Short mmCIF file of C-alpha atoms in Angstrom, two decimals:
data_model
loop_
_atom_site.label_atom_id
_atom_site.label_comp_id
_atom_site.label_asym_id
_atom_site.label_seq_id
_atom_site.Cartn_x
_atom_site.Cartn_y
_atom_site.Cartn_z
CA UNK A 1 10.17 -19.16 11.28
CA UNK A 2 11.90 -15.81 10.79
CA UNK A 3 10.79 -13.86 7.49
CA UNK A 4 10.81 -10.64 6.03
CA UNK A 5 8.72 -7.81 7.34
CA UNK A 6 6.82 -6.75 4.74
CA UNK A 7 6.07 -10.57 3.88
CA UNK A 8 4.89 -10.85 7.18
CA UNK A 9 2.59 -7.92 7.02
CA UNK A 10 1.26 -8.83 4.13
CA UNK A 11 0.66 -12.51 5.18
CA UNK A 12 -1.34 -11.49 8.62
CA UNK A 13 -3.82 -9.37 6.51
CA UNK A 14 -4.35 -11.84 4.01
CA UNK A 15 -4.52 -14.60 6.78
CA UNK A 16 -7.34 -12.55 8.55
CA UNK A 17 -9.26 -11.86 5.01
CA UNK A 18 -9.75 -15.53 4.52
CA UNK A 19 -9.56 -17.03 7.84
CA UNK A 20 -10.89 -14.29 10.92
CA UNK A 21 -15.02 -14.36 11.11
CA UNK A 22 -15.00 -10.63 11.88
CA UNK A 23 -13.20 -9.68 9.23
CA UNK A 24 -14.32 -6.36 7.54
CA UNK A 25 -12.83 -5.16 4.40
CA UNK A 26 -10.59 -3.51 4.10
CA UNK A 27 -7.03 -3.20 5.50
CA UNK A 28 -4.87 -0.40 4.21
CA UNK A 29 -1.07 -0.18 4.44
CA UNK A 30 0.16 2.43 6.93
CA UNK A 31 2.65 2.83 9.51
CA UNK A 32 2.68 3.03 13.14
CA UNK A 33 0.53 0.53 12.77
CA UNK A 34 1.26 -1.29 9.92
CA UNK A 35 -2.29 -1.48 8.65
CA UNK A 36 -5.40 0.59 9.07
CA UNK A 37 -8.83 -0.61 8.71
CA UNK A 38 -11.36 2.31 8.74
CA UNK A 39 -14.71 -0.24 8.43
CA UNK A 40 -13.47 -1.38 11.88
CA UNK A 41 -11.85 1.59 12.87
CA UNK A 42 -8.56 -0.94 13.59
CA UNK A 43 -5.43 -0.67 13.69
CA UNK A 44 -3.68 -3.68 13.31
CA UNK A 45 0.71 -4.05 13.93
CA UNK A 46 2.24 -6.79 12.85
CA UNK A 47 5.59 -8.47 14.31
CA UNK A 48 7.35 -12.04 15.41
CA UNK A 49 7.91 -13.16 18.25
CA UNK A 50 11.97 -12.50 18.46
CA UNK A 51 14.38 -11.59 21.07
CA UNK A 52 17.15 -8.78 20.19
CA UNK A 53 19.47 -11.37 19.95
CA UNK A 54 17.58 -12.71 16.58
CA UNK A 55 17.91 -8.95 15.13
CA UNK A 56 21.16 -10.78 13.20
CA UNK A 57 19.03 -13.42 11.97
CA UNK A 58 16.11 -10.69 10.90
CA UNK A 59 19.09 -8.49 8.96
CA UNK A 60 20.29 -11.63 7.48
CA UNK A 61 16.89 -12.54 5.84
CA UNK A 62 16.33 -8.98 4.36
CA UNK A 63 19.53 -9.14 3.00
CA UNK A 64 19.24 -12.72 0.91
CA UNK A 65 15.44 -12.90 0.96
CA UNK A 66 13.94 -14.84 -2.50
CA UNK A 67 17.92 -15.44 -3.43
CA UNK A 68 19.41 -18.63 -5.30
CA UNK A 69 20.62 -21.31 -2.94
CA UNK A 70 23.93 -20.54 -4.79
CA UNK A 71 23.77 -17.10 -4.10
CA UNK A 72 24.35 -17.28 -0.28
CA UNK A 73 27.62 -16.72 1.98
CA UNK A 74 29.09 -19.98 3.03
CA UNK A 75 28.79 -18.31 6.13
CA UNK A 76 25.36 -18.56 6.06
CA UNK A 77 25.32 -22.39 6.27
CA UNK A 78 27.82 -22.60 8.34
CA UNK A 79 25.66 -20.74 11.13
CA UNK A 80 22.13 -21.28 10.08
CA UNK A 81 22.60 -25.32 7.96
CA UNK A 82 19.31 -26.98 8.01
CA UNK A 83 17.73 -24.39 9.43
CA UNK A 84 17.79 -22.40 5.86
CA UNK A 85 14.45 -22.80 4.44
CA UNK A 86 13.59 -22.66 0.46
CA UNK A 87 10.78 -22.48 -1.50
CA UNK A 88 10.25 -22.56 -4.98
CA UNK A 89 14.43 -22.74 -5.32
CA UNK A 90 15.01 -19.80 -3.14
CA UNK A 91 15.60 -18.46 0.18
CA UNK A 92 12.50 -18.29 2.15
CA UNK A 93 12.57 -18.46 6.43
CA UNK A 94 15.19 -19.59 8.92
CA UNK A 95 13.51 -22.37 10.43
CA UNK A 96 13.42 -22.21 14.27
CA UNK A 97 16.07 -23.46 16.72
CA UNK A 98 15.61 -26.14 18.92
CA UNK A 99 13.99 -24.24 21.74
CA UNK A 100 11.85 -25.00 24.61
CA UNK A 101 7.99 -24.40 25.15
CA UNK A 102 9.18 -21.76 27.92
CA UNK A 103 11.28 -20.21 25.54
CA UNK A 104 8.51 -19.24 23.26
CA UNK A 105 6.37 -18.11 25.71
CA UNK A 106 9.16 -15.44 26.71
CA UNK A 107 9.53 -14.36 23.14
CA UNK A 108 5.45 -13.71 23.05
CA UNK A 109 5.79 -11.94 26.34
CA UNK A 110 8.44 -9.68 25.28
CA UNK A 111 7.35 -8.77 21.75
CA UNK A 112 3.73 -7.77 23.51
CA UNK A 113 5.64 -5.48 26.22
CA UNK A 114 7.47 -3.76 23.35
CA UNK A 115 4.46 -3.18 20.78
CA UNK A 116 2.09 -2.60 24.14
CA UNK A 117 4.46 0.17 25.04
CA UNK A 118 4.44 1.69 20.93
CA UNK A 119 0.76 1.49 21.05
CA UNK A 120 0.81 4.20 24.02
CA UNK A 121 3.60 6.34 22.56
CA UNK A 122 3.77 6.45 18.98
CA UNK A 123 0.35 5.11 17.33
CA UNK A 124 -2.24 6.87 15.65
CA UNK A 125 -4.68 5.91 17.67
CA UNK A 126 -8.02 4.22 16.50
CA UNK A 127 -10.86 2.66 18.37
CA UNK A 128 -9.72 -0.59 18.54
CA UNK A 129 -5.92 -1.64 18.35
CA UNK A 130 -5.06 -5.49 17.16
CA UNK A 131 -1.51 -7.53 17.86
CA UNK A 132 -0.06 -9.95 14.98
CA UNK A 133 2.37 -12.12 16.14
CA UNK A 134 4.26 -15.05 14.82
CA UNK A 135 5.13 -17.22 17.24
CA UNK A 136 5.52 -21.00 15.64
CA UNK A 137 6.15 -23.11 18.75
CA UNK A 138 7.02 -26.25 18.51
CA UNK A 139 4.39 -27.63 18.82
CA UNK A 140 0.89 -25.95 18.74
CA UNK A 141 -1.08 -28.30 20.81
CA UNK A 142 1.38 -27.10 24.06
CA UNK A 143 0.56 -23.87 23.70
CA UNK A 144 -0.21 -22.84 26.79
CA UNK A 145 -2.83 -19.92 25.51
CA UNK A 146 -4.55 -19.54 28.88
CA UNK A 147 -1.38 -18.19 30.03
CA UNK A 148 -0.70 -15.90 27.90
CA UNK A 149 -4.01 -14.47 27.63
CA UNK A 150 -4.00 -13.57 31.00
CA UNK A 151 -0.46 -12.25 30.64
CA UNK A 152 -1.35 -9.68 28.44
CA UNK A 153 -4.32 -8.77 30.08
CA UNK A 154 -2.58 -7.81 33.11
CA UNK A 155 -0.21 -5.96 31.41
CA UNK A 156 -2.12 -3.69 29.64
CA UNK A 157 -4.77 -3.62 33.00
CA UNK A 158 -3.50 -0.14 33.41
CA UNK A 159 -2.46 1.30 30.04
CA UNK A 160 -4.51 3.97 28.61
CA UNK A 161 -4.54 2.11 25.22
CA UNK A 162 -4.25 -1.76 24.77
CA UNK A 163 -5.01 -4.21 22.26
CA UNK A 164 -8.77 -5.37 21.41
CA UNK A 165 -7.41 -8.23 19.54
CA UNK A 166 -3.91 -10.43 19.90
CA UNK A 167 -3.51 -12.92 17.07
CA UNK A 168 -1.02 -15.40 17.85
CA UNK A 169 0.10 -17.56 14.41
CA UNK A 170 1.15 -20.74 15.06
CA UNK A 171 1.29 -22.24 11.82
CA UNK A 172 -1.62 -24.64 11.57
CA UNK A 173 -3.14 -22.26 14.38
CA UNK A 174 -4.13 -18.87 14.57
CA UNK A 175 -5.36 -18.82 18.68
CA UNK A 176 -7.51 -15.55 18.98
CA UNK A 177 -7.20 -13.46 21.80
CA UNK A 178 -10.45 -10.84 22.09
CA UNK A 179 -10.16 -8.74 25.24
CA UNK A 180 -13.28 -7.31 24.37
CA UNK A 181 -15.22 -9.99 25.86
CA UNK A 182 -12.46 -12.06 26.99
CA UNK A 183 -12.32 -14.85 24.93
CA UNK A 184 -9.99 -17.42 23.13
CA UNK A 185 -10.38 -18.46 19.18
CA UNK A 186 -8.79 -20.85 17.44
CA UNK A 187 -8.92 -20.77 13.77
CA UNK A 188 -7.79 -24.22 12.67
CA UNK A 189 -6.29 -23.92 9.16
CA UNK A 190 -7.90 -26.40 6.43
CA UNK A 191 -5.91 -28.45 4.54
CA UNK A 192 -3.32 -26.74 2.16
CA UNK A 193 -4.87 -23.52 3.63
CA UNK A 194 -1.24 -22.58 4.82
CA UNK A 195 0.56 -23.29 1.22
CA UNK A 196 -2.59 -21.02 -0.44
CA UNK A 197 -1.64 -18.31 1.87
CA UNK A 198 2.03 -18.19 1.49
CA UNK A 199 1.91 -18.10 -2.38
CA UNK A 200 -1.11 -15.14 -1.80
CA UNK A 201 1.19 -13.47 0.36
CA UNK A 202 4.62 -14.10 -1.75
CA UNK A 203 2.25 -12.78 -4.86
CA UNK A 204 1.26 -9.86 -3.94
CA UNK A 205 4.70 -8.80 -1.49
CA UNK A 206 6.60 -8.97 -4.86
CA UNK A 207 4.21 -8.03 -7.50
CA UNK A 208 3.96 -4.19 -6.94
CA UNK A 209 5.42 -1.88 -4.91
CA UNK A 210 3.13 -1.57 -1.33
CA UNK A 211 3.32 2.29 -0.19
CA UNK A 212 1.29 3.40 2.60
CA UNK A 213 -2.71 3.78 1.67
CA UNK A 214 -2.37 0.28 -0.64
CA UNK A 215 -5.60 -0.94 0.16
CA UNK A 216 -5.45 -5.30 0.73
CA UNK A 217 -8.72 -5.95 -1.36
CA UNK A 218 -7.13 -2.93 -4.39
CA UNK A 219 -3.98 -4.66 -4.65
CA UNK A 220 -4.77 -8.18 -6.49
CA UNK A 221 -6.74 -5.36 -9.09
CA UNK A 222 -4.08 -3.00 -9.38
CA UNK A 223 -1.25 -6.20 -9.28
CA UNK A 224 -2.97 -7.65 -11.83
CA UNK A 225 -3.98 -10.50 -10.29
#
């Protein structure tokens, strides 16, 4: 699915609270990365697994995010139909296309190039650097995460930083990449573990305004929640 950045954001940290063993509170909004965890001394970016050509898509979502069904172009079903997501009565995601296995695995590969080549150039740099992505392939049991583990590894072989940690989301999956010790995760979600997180997530994205130094574990207190 495509969503909205902050959303996003906001759903990864919350995703690792609950769901990542090594989790250490607590995460604090920032930029460049998008999160900052001094316990760990991480930084974490977020980001999905898009092409440029789904920047139209992204702009689109920003633009109509939480709306009425009502409330959208006609244009918008013309292009997108089924593929317009709700919840709750409004917009929520664009639902993936029908693309290939392959054609994930490019998208992963070419979101990690992009964020691997911000992490050398324009991060404030921690001791340990972490990857969000959401990729949502079709299927998560063909995930081919050998593959891309060694991928990335080669990529950043020679890079004077890299990333400790690459979460992939894949819905029902979170696969775990630690460089560290070279090693693959998978957090399986429990059941309704995925509909918990997305009304966490929706909560808190809407229910105060998140400037940078928002701390993850502050916000429910100062939300009200």
């Amino acid at each position: 699915m495509v969503y909205e950045k902050l959303l996003n954001e906001i759903y990864a940290v919350v995703s690792l609270k609950f769901l990542w063993k090594e989790y250490q509170p607590s995460f604090v909004k920032s930029e460049s990365p998008d999160w900052i965890n001094e316990t760990m001394n991480l930084g974490l970016e977020v980001s999905q697994a898009l092409l440029p050509d789904d920047g139209q898509t992204k702009n689109f979502i920003e633009q109509y995010l939480g709306c009425r069904k009502e409330e959208l172009p006609p244009a918008a079903f013309e292009r997108y139909g089924e593929r317009l997501n709700f919840y709750n009565g409004r917009f929520w995601a664009v639902l993936p296309d029908n693309m290939t296995h392959q054609d994930y695995l490019f998208k992963a590969k070419y979101r990690f190039d992009k964020k691997l080549e911000k992490l050398n150039t324009n991060y404030q740099q921690k001791r340990y650097n972490g990857l969000y992505l959401f990729l949502h392939p079709i299927e998560e049991s063909t995930m081919d995460t050998k593959h891309l583990f060694e991928y990335m590894k080669q990529q950043q072989k020679e890079c004077i930083q890299h990333f400790d940690w690459v979460f992939l989301n894949c819905r029902k999956v979170i696969y775990v990449f630690r460089f560290l010790d070279s090693t693959i995760e998978s957090i399986i979600l429990p059941p309704n573990a995925e509909s918990f997180l997305i009304t966490e997530a929706e909560y808190l994205r809407y229910c105060g305004e998140w400037q940078d130094g928002t701390s993850l574990d502050e916000a429910a207190a100062l939300f009200g929640h």
